[in-house]
mmCIF file of C-alpha atoms in Angstrom:
data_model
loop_
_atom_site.group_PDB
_atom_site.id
_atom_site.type_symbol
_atom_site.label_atom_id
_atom_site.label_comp_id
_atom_site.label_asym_id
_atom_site.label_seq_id
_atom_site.Cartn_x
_atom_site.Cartn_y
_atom_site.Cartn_z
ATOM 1 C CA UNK A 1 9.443 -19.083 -21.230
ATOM 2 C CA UNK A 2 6.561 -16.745 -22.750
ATOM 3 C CA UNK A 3 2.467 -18.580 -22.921
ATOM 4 C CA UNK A 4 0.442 -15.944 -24.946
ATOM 5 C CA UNK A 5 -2.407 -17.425 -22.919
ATOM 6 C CA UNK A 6 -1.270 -16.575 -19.474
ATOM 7 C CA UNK A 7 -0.654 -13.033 -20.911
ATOM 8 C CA UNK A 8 -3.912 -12.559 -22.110
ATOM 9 C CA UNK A 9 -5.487 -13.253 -19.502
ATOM 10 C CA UNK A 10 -2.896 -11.597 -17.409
ATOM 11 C CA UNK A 11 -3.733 -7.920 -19.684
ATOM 12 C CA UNK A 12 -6.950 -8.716 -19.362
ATOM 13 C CA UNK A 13 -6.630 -8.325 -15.701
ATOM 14 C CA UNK A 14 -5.061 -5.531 -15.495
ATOM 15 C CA UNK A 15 -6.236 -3.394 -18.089
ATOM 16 C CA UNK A 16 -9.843 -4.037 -17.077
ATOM 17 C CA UNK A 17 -12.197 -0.826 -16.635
ATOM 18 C CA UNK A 18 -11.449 0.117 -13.382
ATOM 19 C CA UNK A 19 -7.945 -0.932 -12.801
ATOM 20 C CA UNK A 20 -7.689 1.021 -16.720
ATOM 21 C CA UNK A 21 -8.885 4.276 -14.557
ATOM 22 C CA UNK A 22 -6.345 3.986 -12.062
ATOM 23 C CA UNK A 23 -3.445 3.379 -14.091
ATOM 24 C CA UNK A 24 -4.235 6.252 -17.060
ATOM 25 C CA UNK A 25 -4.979 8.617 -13.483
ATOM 26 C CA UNK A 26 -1.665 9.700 -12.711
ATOM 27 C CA UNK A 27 -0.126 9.694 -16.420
ATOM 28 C CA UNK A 28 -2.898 12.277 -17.353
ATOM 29 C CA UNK A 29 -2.405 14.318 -14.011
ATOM 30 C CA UNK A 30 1.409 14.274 -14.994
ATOM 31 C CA UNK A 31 0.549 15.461 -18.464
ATOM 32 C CA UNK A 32 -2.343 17.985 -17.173
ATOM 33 C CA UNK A 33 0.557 19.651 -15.130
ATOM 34 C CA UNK A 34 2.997 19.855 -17.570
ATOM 35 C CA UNK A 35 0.398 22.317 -19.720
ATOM 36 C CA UNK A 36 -0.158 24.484 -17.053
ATOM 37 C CA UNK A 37 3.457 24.511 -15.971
ATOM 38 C CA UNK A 38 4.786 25.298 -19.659
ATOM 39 C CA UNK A 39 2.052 28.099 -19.841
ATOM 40 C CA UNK A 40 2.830 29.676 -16.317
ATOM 41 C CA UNK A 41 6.818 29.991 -16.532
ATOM 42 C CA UNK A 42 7.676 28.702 -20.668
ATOM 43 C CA UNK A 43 10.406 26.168 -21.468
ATOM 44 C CA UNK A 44 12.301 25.744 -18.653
ATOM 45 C CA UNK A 45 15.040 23.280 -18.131
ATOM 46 C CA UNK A 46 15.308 23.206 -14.609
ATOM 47 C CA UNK A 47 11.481 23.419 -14.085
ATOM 48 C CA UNK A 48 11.299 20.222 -16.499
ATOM 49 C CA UNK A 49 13.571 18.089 -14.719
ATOM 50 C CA UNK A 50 12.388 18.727 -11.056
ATOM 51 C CA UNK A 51 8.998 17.834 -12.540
ATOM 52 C CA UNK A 52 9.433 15.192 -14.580
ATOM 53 C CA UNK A 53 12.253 13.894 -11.514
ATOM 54 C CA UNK A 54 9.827 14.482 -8.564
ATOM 55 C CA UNK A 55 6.547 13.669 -9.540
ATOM 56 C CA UNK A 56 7.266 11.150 -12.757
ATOM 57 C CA UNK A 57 9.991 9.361 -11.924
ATOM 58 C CA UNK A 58 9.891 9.418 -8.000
ATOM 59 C CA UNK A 59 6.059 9.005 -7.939
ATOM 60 C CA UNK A 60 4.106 8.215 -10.988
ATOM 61 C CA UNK A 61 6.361 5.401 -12.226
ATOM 62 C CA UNK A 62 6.791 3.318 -8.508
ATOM 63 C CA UNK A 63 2.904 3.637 -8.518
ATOM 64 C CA UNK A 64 2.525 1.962 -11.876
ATOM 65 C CA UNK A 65 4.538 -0.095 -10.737
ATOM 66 C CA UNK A 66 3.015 -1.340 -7.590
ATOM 67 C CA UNK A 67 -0.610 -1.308 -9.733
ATOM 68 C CA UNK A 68 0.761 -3.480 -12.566
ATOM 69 C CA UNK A 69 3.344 -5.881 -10.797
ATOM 70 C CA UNK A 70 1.010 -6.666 -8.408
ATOM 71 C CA UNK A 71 -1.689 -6.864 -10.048
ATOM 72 C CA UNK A 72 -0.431 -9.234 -12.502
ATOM 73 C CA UNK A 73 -0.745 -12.334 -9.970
ATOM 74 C CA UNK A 74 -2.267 -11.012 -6.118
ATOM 75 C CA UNK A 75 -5.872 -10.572 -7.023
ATOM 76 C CA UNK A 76 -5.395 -14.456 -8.499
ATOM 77 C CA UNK A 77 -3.952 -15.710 -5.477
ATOM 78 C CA UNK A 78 -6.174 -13.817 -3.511
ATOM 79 C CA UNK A 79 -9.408 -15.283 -5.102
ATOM 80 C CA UNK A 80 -7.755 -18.408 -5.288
ATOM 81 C CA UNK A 81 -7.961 -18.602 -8.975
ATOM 82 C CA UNK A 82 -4.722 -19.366 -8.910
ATOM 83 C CA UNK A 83 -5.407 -22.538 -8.497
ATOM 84 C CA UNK A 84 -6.523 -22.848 -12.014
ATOM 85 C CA UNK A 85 -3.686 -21.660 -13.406
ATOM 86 C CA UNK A 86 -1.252 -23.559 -11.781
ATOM 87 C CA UNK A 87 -3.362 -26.898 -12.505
ATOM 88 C CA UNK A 88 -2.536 -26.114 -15.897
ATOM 89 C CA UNK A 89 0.702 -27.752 -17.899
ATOM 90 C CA UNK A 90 2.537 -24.897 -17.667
ATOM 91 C CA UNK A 91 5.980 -24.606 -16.150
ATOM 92 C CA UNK A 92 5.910 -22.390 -12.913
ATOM 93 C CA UNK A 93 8.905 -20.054 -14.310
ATOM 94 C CA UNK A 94 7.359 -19.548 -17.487
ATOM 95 C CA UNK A 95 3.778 -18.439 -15.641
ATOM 96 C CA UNK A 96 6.081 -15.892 -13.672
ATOM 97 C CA UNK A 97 8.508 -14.810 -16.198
ATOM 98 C CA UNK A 98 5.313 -14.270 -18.912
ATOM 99 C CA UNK A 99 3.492 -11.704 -15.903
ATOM 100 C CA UNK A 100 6.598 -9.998 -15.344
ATOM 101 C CA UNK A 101 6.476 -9.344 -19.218
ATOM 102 C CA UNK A 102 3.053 -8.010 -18.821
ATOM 103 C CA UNK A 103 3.552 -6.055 -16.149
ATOM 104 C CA UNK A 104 6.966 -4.476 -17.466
ATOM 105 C CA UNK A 105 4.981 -3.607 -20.838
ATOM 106 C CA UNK A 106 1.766 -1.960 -18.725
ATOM 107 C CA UNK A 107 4.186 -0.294 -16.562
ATOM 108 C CA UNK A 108 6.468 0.753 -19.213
ATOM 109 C CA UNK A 109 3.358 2.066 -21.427
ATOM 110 C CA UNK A 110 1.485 4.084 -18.570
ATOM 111 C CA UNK A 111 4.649 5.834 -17.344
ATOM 112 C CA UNK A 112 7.735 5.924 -20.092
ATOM 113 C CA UNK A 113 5.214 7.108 -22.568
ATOM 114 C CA UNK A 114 3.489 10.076 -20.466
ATOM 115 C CA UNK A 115 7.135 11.045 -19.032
ATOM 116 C CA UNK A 116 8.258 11.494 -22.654
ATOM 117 C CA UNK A 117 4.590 13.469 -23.413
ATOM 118 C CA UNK A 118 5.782 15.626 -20.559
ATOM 119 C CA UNK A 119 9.623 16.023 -20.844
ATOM 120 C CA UNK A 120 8.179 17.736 -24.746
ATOM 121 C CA UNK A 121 5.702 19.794 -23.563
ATOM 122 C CA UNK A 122 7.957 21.336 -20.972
ATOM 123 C CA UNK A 123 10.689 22.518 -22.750
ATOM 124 C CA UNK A 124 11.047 20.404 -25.805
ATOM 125 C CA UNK A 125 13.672 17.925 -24.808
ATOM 126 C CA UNK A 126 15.917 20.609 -24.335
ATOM 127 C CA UNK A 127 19.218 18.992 -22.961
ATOM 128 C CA UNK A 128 17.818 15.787 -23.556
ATOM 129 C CA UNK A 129 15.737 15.958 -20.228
ATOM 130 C CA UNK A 130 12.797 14.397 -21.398
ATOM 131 C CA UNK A 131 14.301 11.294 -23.456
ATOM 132 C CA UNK A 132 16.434 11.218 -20.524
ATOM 133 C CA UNK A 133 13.642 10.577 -17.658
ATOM 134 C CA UNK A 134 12.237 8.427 -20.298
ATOM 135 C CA UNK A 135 14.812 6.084 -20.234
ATOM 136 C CA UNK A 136 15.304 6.107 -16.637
ATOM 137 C CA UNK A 137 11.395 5.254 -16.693
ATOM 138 C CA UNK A 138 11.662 2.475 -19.000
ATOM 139 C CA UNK A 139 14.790 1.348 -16.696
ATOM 140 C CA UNK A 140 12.757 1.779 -13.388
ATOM 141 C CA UNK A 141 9.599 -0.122 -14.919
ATOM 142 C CA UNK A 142 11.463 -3.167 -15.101
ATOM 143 C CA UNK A 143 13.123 -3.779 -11.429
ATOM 144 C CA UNK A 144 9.568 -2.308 -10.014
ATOM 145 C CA UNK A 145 7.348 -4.555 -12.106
ATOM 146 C CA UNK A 146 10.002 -7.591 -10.800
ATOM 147 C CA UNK A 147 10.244 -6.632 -7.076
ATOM 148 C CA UNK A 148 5.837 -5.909 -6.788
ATOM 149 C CA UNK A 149 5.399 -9.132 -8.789
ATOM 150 C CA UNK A 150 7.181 -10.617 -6.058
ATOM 151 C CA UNK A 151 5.338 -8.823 -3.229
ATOM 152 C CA UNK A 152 2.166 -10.125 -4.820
ATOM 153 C CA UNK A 153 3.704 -13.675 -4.876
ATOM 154 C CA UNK A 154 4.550 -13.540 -1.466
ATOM 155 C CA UNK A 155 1.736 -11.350 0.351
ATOM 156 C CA UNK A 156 -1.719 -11.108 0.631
ATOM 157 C CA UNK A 157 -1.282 -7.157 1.296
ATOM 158 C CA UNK A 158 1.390 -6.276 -1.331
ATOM 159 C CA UNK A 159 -0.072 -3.105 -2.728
ATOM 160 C CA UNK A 160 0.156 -1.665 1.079
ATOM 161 C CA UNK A 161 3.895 -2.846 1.358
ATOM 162 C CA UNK A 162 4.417 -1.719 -2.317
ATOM 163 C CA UNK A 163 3.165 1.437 -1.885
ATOM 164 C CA UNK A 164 5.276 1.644 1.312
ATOM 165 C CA UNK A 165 8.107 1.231 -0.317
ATOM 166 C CA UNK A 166 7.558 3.431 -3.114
ATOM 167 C CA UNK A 167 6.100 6.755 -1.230
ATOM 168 C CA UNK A 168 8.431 6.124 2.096
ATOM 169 C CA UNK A 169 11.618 4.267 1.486
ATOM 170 C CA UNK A 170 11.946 6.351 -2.107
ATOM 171 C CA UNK A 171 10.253 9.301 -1.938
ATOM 172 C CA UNK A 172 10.767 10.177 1.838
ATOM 173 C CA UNK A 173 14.320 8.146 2.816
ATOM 174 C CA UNK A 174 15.567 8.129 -0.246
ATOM 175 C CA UNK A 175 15.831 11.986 -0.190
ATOM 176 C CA UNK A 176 16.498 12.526 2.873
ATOM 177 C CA UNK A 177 18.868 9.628 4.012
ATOM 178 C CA UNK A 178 22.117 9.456 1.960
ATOM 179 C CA UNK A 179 22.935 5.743 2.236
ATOM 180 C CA UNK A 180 19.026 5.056 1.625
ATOM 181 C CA UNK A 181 19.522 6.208 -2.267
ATOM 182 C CA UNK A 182 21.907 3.515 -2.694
ATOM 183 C CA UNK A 183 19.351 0.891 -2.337
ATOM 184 C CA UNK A 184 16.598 3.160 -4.443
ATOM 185 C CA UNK A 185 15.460 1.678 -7.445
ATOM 186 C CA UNK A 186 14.983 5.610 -8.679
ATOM 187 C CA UNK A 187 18.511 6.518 -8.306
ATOM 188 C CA UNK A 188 19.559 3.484 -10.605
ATOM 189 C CA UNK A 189 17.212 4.793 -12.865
ATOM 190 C CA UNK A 190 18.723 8.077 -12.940
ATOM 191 C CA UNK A 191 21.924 6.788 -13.163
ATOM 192 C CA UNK A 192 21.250 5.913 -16.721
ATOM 193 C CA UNK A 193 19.116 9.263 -17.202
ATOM 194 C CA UNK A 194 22.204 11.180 -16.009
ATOM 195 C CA UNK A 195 24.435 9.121 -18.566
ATOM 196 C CA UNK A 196 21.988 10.068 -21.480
ATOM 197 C CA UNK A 197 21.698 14.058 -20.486
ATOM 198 C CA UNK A 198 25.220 14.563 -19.932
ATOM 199 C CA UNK A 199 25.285 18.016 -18.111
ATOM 200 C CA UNK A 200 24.421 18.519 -14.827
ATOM 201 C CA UNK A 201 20.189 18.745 -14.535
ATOM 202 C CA UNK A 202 20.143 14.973 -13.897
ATOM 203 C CA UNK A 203 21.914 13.619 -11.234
ATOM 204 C CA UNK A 204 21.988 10.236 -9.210
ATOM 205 C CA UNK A 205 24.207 9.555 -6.217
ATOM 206 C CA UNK A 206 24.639 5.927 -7.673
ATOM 207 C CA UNK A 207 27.486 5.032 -10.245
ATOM 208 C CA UNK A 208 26.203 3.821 -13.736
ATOM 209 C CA UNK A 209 28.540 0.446 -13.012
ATOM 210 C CA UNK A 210 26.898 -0.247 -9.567
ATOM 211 C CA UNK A 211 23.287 0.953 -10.298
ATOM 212 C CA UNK A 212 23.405 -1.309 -13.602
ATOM 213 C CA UNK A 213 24.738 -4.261 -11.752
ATOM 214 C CA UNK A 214 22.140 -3.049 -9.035
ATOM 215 C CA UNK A 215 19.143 -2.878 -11.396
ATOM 216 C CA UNK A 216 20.012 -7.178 -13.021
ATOM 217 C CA UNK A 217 20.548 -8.476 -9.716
ATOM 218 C CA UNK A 218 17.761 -6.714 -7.979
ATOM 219 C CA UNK A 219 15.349 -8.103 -11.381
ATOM 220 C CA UNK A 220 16.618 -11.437 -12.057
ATOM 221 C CA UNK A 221 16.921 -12.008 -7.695
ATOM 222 C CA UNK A 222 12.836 -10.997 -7.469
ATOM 223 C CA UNK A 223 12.237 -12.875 -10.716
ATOM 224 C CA UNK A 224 13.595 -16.273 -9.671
ATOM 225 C CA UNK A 225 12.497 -15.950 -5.825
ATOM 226 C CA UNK A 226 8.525 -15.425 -7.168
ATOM 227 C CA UNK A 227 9.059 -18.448 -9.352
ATOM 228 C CA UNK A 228 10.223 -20.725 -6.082
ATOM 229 C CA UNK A 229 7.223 -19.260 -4.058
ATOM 230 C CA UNK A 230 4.632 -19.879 -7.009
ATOM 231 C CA UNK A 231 5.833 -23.387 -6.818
ATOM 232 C CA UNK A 232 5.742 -23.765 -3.285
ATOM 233 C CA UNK A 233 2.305 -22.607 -3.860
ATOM 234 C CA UNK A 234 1.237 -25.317 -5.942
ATOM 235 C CA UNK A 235 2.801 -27.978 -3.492
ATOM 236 C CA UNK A 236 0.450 -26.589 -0.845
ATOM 237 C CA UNK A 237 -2.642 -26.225 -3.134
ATOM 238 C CA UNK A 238 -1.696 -29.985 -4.071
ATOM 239 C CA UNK A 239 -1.440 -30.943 -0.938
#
């Protein structure tokens, strides 16, 4: 299910220069904040969990995400380099399951590790706050990476609907619209963040059973659909 040379050239394409800038912008503006947060008001617990909660997890992360899922396969498709690919002997599965590993991995890298960076520098990983948006991070990268993939499977303008989703339907709905946060990939996340702090500075209006069931169905549902459109792809290319 994994072809080292589809993710290759699958990092290659999204860690190239310019696509390296964009991804290592937000991570260092997260980080850059953090330092002048701890040195304006000190270790703070609250402070560190709206922060690393409202501008890691509910922004920096879903944008990562959008970048690397898709990225992994749009720009191909775009160009029509796809074609190539698909011409190759290579299942169709295995060419979509090996960029979702890529693109969980870049995602995973460019916002788990800064969130963690941050969570320290605030106050420490005091109450577990930082290894607990770290987690949720790592949990989020994997359901956004699966569900952008997809947009970039299925869309010629999947960064726009991507980022749609991520700055209006989470960030705006989901905090203003109760039954919105059910169906908010951030609020499974924090689910499992809330689990790992314990007391009460994380908080998700999502049970840990429903947001975990929430979280596989959601990944494995976006994983299998992009495989059926990537070969309905080659059927038309064929064609």
């Amino acid at each position: 299910m994994y072809d080292p040379t589809v993710a290759r050239l699958t990092y290659r394409a999204l860690l190239g220069r310019r696509r390296a800038l964009i991804l290592g912008a937000l991570p260092l503006l997260l980080i850059v904040i953090s330092v002048i947060v701890r040195g304006l008001v000190g270790a703070d617990d609250q402070t560190a969990a709206d922060l690393l909660g409202g501008l890691a997890l509910a922004t920096m992360v879903p944008i990562i995400g959008v970048i690397a899922g898709t990225g992994a396969i749009g720009p191909e498709i775009d160009d029509g380099s796809v074609v190539y690919l698909l011409s190759k002997p290579v299942k169709r599965p295995t060419i979509i399951f090996t960029k979702l590993i890529v693109a969980i991995a870049v995602t995973m890298v460019f916002s788990a590790v800064p969130t963690l960076i941050a969570g320290f520098i605030l106050n420490g990983n005091g109450q577990q706050i930082a290894v607990a948006y770290t987690i949720a991070a790592l949990v989020a990268s994997i359901a956004y990476a699966a569900l952008f993939l997809l947009l970039g499977t299925v869309s010629r303008h999947a960064v726009v609907f991507g980022l749609v989703y991520a700055l209006v339907w989470e960030a705006l709905f989901g905090s203003l619209v109760s039954g919105a946060r059910t169906l908010s990939v951030q609020q499974w996340a924090l689910a499992v963040a809330q689990k790992v702090a314990g007391g009460d500075m994380v908080t998700s209006d999502v049970a840990l059973p429903t947001a975990t069931v929430l979280l596989a169905v959601v990944t494995m549902a976006a994983t299998w659909y992009a495989g059926q459109k990537l070969r309905s792809l080659t059927l038309a290319g064929e064609e």
